[in-house]
PDB file of C-alpha atoms in Angstrom:
ATOM      1  CA  MET A   1       0.000   0.000   0.000  1.00 89.00           C
ATOM      2  CA  GLU A   2       2.959   2.328   0.571  1.00 91.00           C
ATOM      3  CA  ASP A   3       3.754   2.484  -3.158  1.00 92.00           C
ATOM      4  CA  LEU A   4       0.152   3.424  -3.911  1.00 95.00           C
ATOM      5  CA  ARG A   5       0.269   6.039  -1.163  1.00 94.00           C
ATOM      6  CA  GLN A   6       3.376   7.664  -2.629  1.00 95.00           C
ATOM      7  CA  THR A   7       1.830   7.645  -6.109  1.00 95.00           C
ATOM      8  CA  ALA A   8      -1.399   9.187  -4.828  1.00 96.00           C
ATOM      9  CA  LEU A   9       0.448  11.927  -2.929  1.00 96.00           C
ATOM     10  CA  ALA A  10       2.559  12.713  -6.002  1.00 96.00           C
ATOM     11  CA  TYR A  11      -0.630  13.177  -8.050  1.00 95.00           C
ATOM     12  CA  TYR A  12      -2.160  15.318  -5.299  1.00 95.00           C
ATOM     13  CA  MET A  13       0.885  17.595  -5.040  1.00 95.00           C
ATOM     14  CA  GLY A  14       0.885  18.112  -8.803  1.00 95.00           C
ATOM     15  CA  ALA A  15      -2.876  18.622  -9.065  1.00 94.00           C
ATOM     16  CA  THR A  16      -4.728  21.877  -9.665  1.00 95.00           C
ATOM     17  CA  ASP A  17      -6.414  23.716  -6.800  1.00 95.00           C
ATOM     18  CA  ASP A  18      -9.821  22.585  -8.084  1.00 95.00           C
ATOM     19  CA  ILE A  19      -8.873  18.907  -7.924  1.00 94.00           C
ATOM     20  CA  ARG A  20      -7.339  19.312  -4.468  1.00 94.00           C
ATOM     21  CA  HIS A  21     -10.546  20.970  -3.342  1.00 95.00           C
ATOM     22  CA  VAL A  22     -12.562  17.950  -4.557  1.00 95.00           C
ATOM     23  CA  VAL A  23     -10.279  15.592  -2.611  1.00 95.00           C
ATOM     24  CA  ASP A  24     -10.569  17.761   0.514  1.00 93.00           C
ATOM     25  CA  GLU A  25     -14.367  17.735   0.225  1.00 94.00           C
ATOM     26  CA  PHE A  26     -14.214  13.941  -0.107  1.00 94.00           C
ATOM     27  CA  PHE A  27     -12.408  13.824   3.236  1.00 94.00           C
ATOM     28  CA  GLU A  28     -14.845  16.247   4.880  1.00 93.00           C
ATOM     29  CA  GLU A  29     -17.879  14.225   3.770  1.00 93.00           C
ATOM     30  CA  MET A  30     -16.373  11.088   5.264  1.00 92.00           C
ATOM     31  CA  ASP A  31     -15.607  12.891   8.534  1.00 91.00           C
ATOM     32  CA  PRO A  32     -18.944  14.460   9.557  1.00 88.00           C
ATOM     33  CA  ASN A  33     -17.844  15.191  13.139  1.00 87.00           C
ATOM     34  CA  ASP A  34     -14.816  17.086  11.797  1.00 87.00           C
ATOM     35  CA  ASN A  35     -12.276  15.557  14.158  1.00 89.00           C
ATOM     36  CA  GLY A  36      -9.594  15.188  11.485  1.00 89.00           C
ATOM     37  CA  TYR A  37      -9.713  11.435  11.009  1.00 92.00           C
ATOM     38  CA  VAL A  38     -12.153   8.736   9.918  1.00 94.00           C
ATOM     39  CA  LYS A  39     -13.161   5.769  12.045  1.00 94.00           C
ATOM     40  CA  PHE A  40     -14.157   2.435  10.538  1.00 94.00           C
ATOM     41  CA  LYS A  41     -17.918   2.933  11.010  1.00 93.00           C
ATOM     42  CA  GLU A  42     -17.800   6.305   9.251  1.00 93.00           C
ATOM     43  CA  PHE A  43     -15.657   4.840   6.500  1.00 94.00           C
ATOM     44  CA  SER A  44     -17.807   1.747   5.969  1.00 94.00           C
ATOM     45  CA  ALA A  45     -21.079   3.694   5.889  1.00 93.00           C
ATOM     46  CA  TYR A  46     -19.714   6.218   3.413  1.00 94.00           C
ATOM     47  CA  MET A  47     -18.273   3.585   1.068  1.00 93.00           C
ATOM     48  CA  GLU A  48     -21.575   1.693   0.997  1.00 93.00           C
ATOM     49  CA  THR A  49     -23.365   4.951   0.199  1.00 90.00           C
ATOM     50  CA  MET A  50     -20.996   5.434  -2.741  1.00 89.00           C
ATOM     51  CA  GLY A  51     -21.703   1.909  -3.964  1.00 89.00           C
ATOM     52  CA  CYS A  52     -18.143   0.727  -3.239  1.00 89.00           C
ATOM     53  CA  CYS A  53     -19.208  -2.219  -1.114  1.00 89.00           C
ATOM     54  CA  ASN A  54     -16.022  -4.166  -1.825  1.00 89.00           C
ATOM     55  CA  MET A  55     -14.096  -1.336  -0.137  1.00 93.00           C
ATOM     56  CA  SER A  56     -16.325  -1.107   2.924  1.00 93.00           C
ATOM     57  CA  SER A  57     -14.754  -4.078   4.725  1.00 93.00           C
ATOM     58  CA  GLU A  58     -12.655  -3.765   7.853  1.00 93.00           C
ATOM     59  CA  GLU A  59      -9.851  -5.682   6.115  1.00 93.00           C
ATOM     60  CA  PHE A  60      -9.559  -3.024   3.423  1.00 94.00           C
ATOM     61  CA  TYR A  61      -9.836  -0.265   6.042  1.00 94.00           C
ATOM     62  CA  GLU A  62      -6.905  -1.741   7.964  1.00 93.00           C
ATOM     63  CA  GLU A  63      -4.846  -2.018   4.784  1.00 93.00           C
ATOM     64  CA  LEU A  64      -5.539   1.614   3.980  1.00 94.00           C
ATOM     65  CA  LYS A  65      -4.798   2.849   7.498  1.00 92.00           C
ATOM     66  CA  GLN A  66      -1.163   3.582   8.289  1.00 87.00           C
ATOM     67  CA  SER A  67       0.379   1.503  11.044  1.00 78.00           C
ATOM     68  CA  GLY A  68      -0.102   2.894  14.544  1.00 78.00           C
ATOM     69  CA  ASN A  69      -2.882   5.334  13.664  1.00 87.00           C
ATOM     70  CA  ASP A  70      -6.359   5.247  15.208  1.00 86.00           C
ATOM     71  CA  GLY A  71      -8.111   6.101  11.966  1.00 93.00           C
ATOM     72  CA  LEU A  72      -7.726   7.305   8.406  1.00 94.00           C
ATOM     73  CA  PHE A  73      -6.011  10.666   8.053  1.00 94.00           C
ATOM     74  CA  ALA A  74      -5.587  13.025   5.104  1.00 93.00           C
ATOM     75  CA  ASP A  75      -2.869  10.981   3.355  1.00 94.00           C
ATOM     76  CA  ASP A  76      -4.992   7.836   3.641  1.00 95.00           C
ATOM     77  CA  ILE A  77      -8.023   9.557   2.144  1.00 95.00           C
ATOM     78  CA  ILE A  78      -5.915  10.919  -0.723  1.00 96.00           C
ATOM     79  CA  THR A  79      -4.747   7.345  -1.334  1.00 96.00           C
ATOM     80  CA  LEU A  80      -8.332   6.089  -1.243  1.00 96.00           C
ATOM     81  CA  PHE A  81      -9.407   8.774  -3.728  1.00 95.00           C
ATOM     82  CA  TYR A  82      -6.624   7.674  -6.089  1.00 96.00           C
ATOM     83  CA  ILE A  83      -7.548   3.990  -5.726  1.00 95.00           C
ATOM     84  CA  ILE A  84     -11.193   4.675  -6.596  1.00 93.00           C
ATOM     85  CA  HIS A  85     -10.593   6.959  -9.569  1.00 92.00           C
ATOM     86  CA  SER A  86      -7.688   4.983 -11.036  1.00 90.00           C
ATOM     87  CA  GLY A  87      -9.855   1.862 -11.191  1.00 89.00           C
ATOM     88  CA  ARG A  88      -7.485  -0.170  -9.040  1.00 92.00           C
ATOM     89  CA  PRO A  89      -9.034  -3.659  -8.977  1.00 92.00           C
ATOM     90  CA  PHE A  90      -9.925  -6.338  -6.507  1.00 94.00           C
ATOM     91  CA  CYS A  91      -8.795  -9.771  -7.635  1.00 96.00           C
ATOM     92  CA  GLY A  92     -11.383 -11.613  -9.724  1.00 94.00           C
ATOM     93  CA  GLY A  93      -9.716 -14.903  -8.867  1.00 95.00           C
ATOM     94  CA  LYS A  94      -9.854 -17.101  -5.804  1.00 95.00           C
ATOM     95  CA  CYS A  95      -8.439 -14.683  -3.209  1.00 95.00           C
ATOM     96  CA  LYS A  96     -10.821 -11.730  -3.982  1.00 94.00           C
ATOM     97  CA  LYS A  97      -8.396  -9.368  -2.250  1.00 94.00           C
ATOM     98  CA  PHE A  98      -7.567  -5.785  -3.105  1.00 94.00           C
ATOM     99  CA  VAL A  99      -4.621  -5.812  -5.508  1.00 95.00           C
ATOM    100  CA  LYS A 100      -1.867  -3.541  -4.211  1.00 92.00           C
ATOM    101  CA  GLY A 101       0.809  -4.751  -6.625  1.00 91.00           C
ATOM    102  CA  LEU A 102       1.024  -6.213 -10.105  1.00 92.00           C
ATOM    103  CA  TYR A 103      -2.074  -7.727 -11.696  1.00 95.00           C
ATOM    104  CA  PHE A 104      -3.241  -9.128 -15.024  1.00 97.00           C
ATOM    105  CA  THR A 105      -6.191  -7.816 -17.048  1.00 94.00           C
ATOM    106  CA  CYS A 106      -8.239  -9.638 -19.678  1.00 94.00           C
ATOM    107  CA  LEU A 107      -7.393  -8.011 -23.004  1.00 92.00           C
ATOM    108  CA  LYS A 108     -10.719  -8.819 -24.695  1.00 92.00           C
ATOM    109  CA  CYS A 109     -12.795  -7.486 -21.792  1.00 91.00           C
ATOM    110  CA  PHE A 110     -10.618  -4.368 -21.688  1.00 89.00           C
ATOM    111  CA  ASP A 111     -11.287  -3.680 -25.386  1.00 86.00           C
ATOM    112  CA  ASP A 112     -14.983  -4.598 -25.264  1.00 81.00           C
ATOM    113  CA  GLU A 113     -16.938  -1.352 -25.751  1.00 67.00           C
ATOM    114  CA  THR A 114     -20.216  -3.032 -24.778  1.00 67.00           C
ATOM    115  CA  SER A 115     -18.929  -3.859 -21.292  1.00 57.00           C
ATOM    116  CA  GLY A 116     -18.666  -0.198 -20.307  1.00 57.00           C
ATOM    117  CA  SER A 117     -16.159   0.268 -17.486  1.00 60.00           C
ATOM    118  CA  THR A 118     -16.230  -3.408 -16.502  1.00 73.00           C
ATOM    119  CA  SER A 119     -13.020  -5.385 -16.918  1.00 86.00           C
ATOM    120  CA  PHE A 120     -11.682  -8.588 -15.418  1.00 93.00           C
ATOM    121  CA  SER A 121      -8.413  -8.598 -13.481  1.00 95.00           C
ATOM    122  CA  VAL A 122      -6.608 -11.056 -11.223  1.00 96.00           C
ATOM    123  CA  CYS A 123      -3.631 -10.719  -8.901  1.00 96.00           C
ATOM    124  CA  SER A 124      -0.313 -12.154 -10.059  1.00 95.00           C
ATOM    125  CA  GLN A 125      -0.527 -15.089  -7.636  1.00 96.00           C
ATOM    126  CA  CYS A 126      -3.987 -16.219  -8.714  1.00 96.00           C
ATOM    127  CA  TYR A 127      -2.961 -15.767 -12.342  1.00 96.00           C
ATOM    128  CA  ALA A 128       0.202 -17.838 -11.917  1.00 95.00           C
ATOM    129  CA  ASP A 129      -1.688 -20.583 -10.059  1.00 95.00           C
ATOM    130  CA  ARG A 130      -4.615 -20.373 -12.520  1.00 95.00           C
ATOM    131  CA  HIS A 131      -6.966 -19.866  -9.594  1.00 96.00           C
ATOM    132  CA  PHE A 132      -9.642 -18.099 -11.607  1.00 95.00           C
ATOM    133  CA  GLU A 133     -12.402 -18.856 -14.086  1.00 94.00           C
ATOM    134  CA  HIS A 134     -12.950 -16.719 -17.150  1.00 94.00           C
ATOM    135  CA  LEU A 135     -14.165 -17.054 -20.730  1.00 90.00           C
ATOM    136  CA  HIS A 136     -11.044 -15.529 -22.298  1.00 91.00           C
ATOM    137  CA  GLN A 137      -7.390 -16.541 -22.174  1.00 91.00           C
ATOM    138  CA  GLU A 138      -5.455 -13.423 -23.217  1.00 93.00           C
ATOM    139  CA  PHE A 139      -4.186 -11.505 -20.168  1.00 96.00           C
ATOM    140  CA  LEU A 140      -1.613  -8.703 -19.902  1.00 95.00           C
ATOM    141  CA  ASP A 141      -0.204  -6.666 -17.038  1.00 93.00           C
ATOM    142  CA  PRO A 142      -0.843  -2.869 -17.162  1.00 91.00           C
ATOM    143  CA  ILE A 143       2.674  -1.953 -18.341  1.00 93.00           C
ATOM    144  CA  VAL A 144       2.631  -4.353 -21.293  1.00 94.00           C
ATOM    145  CA  LEU A 145      -0.976  -3.363 -22.047  1.00 91.00           C
ATOM    146  CA  LEU A 146      -0.055   0.326 -22.112  1.00 91.00           C
ATOM    147  CA  ASN A 147       2.850  -0.304 -24.491  1.00 93.00           C
ATOM    148  CA  LEU A 148       0.630  -2.447 -26.721  1.00 90.00           C
ATOM    149  CA  LYS A 149      -1.991   0.308 -26.960  1.00 89.00           C
ATOM    150  CA  ARG A 150       0.729   2.852 -27.722  1.00 91.00           C
ATOM    151  CA  MET A 151       2.102   0.702 -30.556  1.00 92.00           C
ATOM    152  CA  GLU A 152      -1.415   0.212 -31.937  1.00 88.00           C
ATOM    153  CA  ALA A 153      -2.029   3.969 -31.835  1.00 88.00           C
ATOM    154  CA  LEU A 154       1.265   4.699 -33.606  1.00 92.00           C
ATOM    155  CA  SER A 155       0.530   2.030 -36.211  1.00 86.00           C
ATOM    156  CA  ASN A 156      -2.947   3.453 -36.862  1.00 82.00           C
ATOM    157  CA  LYS A 157      -1.490   6.957 -37.147  1.00 78.00           C
ATOM    158  CA  HIS A 158       1.119   5.707 -39.626  1.00 71.00           C
ATOM    159  CA  ASN A 159      -1.503   3.887 -41.704  1.00 72.00           C
ATOM    160  CA  THR A 160      -3.712   6.978 -41.736  1.00 72.00           C
ATOM    161  CA  THR A 161      -0.781   9.121 -42.886  1.00 67.00           C
ATOM    162  CA  VAL A 162       0.151   6.663 -45.651  1.00 65.00           C
ATOM    163  CA  THR A 163      -3.480   6.480 -46.812  1.00 67.00           C
ATOM    164  CA  SER A 164      -3.689  10.272 -46.865  1.00 64.00           C
ATOM    165  CA  ILE A 165      -0.452  10.542 -48.870  1.00 66.00           C
ATOM    166  CA  ASN A 166      -1.600   7.895 -51.353  1.00 65.00           C
ATOM    167  CA  SER A 167      -4.968   9.599 -51.717  1.00 65.00           C
ATOM    168  CA  GLU A 168      -3.309  12.963 -52.357  1.00 65.00           C
ATOM    169  CA  ALA A 169      -0.899  11.392 -54.861  1.00 60.00           C
ATOM    170  CA  THR A 170      -3.823   9.773 -56.691  1.00 66.00           C
ATOM    171  CA  SER A 171      -5.681  13.087 -56.727  1.00 64.00           C
ATOM    172  CA  VAL A 172      -2.644  14.944 -58.100  1.00 58.00           C
ATOM    173  CA  SER A 173      -2.104  12.250 -60.744  1.00 62.00           C
ATOM    174  CA  SER A 174      -5.770  12.441 -61.749  1.00 64.00           C
ATOM    175  CA  ARG A 175      -5.628  16.236 -62.068  1.00 64.00           C
ATOM    176  CA  SER A 176      -2.406  15.967 -64.073  1.00 61.00           C
ATOM    177  CA  LYS A 177      -3.955  13.456 -66.478  1.00 61.00           C
ATOM    178  CA  LYS A 178      -7.019  15.649 -66.861  1.00 61.00           C
ATOM    179  CA  LYS A 179      -4.884  18.671 -67.700  1.00 59.00           C
ATOM    180  CA  LYS A 180      -2.885  16.580 -70.151  1.00 57.00           C
ATOM    181  CA  LYS A 181      -6.064  15.378 -71.839  1.00 58.00           C
ATOM    182  CA  THR A 182      -7.298  18.950 -72.016  1.00 54.00           C
ATOM    183  CA  LYS A 183      -4.048  20.072 -73.658  1.00 54.00           C
ATOM    184  CA  ILE A 184      -4.221  17.187 -76.129  1.00 54.00           C
ATOM    185  CA  SER A 185      -7.852  18.051 -76.913  1.00 60.00           C
ATOM    186  CA  VAL A 186      -7.020  21.707 -77.548  1.00 54.00           C
ATOM    187  CA  ARG A 187      -4.037  20.750 -79.674  1.00 59.00           C
ATOM    188  CA  ALA A 188      -6.177  18.316 -81.693  1.00 60.00           C
ATOM    189  CA  LYS A 189      -8.768  21.029 -82.298  1.00 57.00           C
ATOM    190  CA  MET A 190      -6.090  23.435 -83.412  1.00 54.00           C
ATOM    191  CA  GLN A 191      -4.645  20.857 -85.799  1.00 63.00           C
ATOM    192  CA  THR A 192      -8.133  20.162 -87.181  1.00 56.00           C
ATOM    193  CA  ALA A 193      -8.715  23.872 -87.685  1.00 50.00           C
ATOM    194  CA  ILE A 194      -5.402  24.230 -89.486  1.00 53.00           C
ATOM    195  CA  GLN A 195      -6.220  21.259 -91.697  1.00 59.00           C
ATOM    196  CA  LEU A 196      -9.661  22.706 -92.487  1.00 48.00           C
ATOM    197  CA  GLY A 197      -8.066  26.016 -93.257  1.00 54.00           C
ATOM    198  CA  GLN A 198      -5.635  24.358 -95.605  1.00 56.00           C
ATOM    199  CA  LEU A 199      -8.492  22.431 -97.245  1.00 46.00           C
ATOM    200  CA  VAL A 200     -10.542  25.595 -97.733  1.00 44.00           C
ATOM    201  CA  ALA A 201      -7.500  27.358 -99.144  1.00 49.00           C
ATOM    202  CA  SER A 202      -6.920  24.478-101.573  1.00 52.00           C
ATOM    203  CA  ILE A 203     -10.553  24.475-102.709  1.00 41.00           C
ATOM    204  CA  GLY A 204     -10.443  28.223-103.148  1.00 48.00           C
ATOM    205  CA  SER A 205      -7.326  27.897-105.243  1.00 48.00           C
ATOM    206  CA  ILE A 206      -8.934  25.240-107.451  1.00 41.00           C
ATOM    207  CA  VAL A 207     -12.085  27.326-107.955  1.00 40.00           C
ATOM    208  CA  LEU A 208     -10.061  30.394-108.788  1.00 35.00           C
ATOM    209  CA  THR A 209      -7.960  28.493-111.323  1.00 39.00           C
ATOM    210  CA  SER A 210     -11.121  27.071-112.910  1.00 41.00           C
ATOM    211  CA  GLN A 211     -12.612  30.515-113.271  1.00 42.00           C
ATOM    212  CA  LEU A 212      -9.467  31.860-114.845  1.00 34.00           C
ATOM    213  CA  CYS A 213      -9.423  28.991-117.295  1.00 38.00           C
ATOM    214  CA  THR A 214     -13.060  29.698-118.246  1.00 38.00           C
ATOM    215  CA  ILE A 215     -12.362  33.360-118.787  1.00 37.00           C
ATOM    216  CA  MET A 216      -9.391  32.606-120.919  1.00 39.00           C
TER     217      MET A 216
END
């Protein structure tokens, strides 16, 4: 839990004043008597109200609470806020425990748009021991999954760029051919006009010669 706590505090310190205010209000709502810390009953009741029943247990409360403290203090609540909004999972395998460390997520469920925000994850121990039941077999840890999605995004961007370039090249080629055809058409008309002119001139010459012959 200490690693998660440090991560949560780092996010909090780098957050805007508006986000910090939301986190502070979260703490105040959980501490109605305003004594600066949250007892288990207050915590459990609030989490059930939020619909986070899997986080309302005393076991999770004790994990969240720092050793030696009588309740949850500001740092603990910041950590809880991070856990909720980062989608940190509980194991979907045999142990059902909150996953503080590495875990594996079903790739197909993660990509399934129809499932909404629902995904299936298991802790590393349950995954290694195959102590879980699930329809799909492809699982990745978050780091590998993130890199995979990045590579897919880069690949899609590259393909889009190539398609755009090819489309533009085709368009330019088409315009070039059209201009060429237009030039050829104009040239052909000019040649036809010249030929007609020559023909008319020849006919005129013949007629004139004929008339001269008649006169003579």
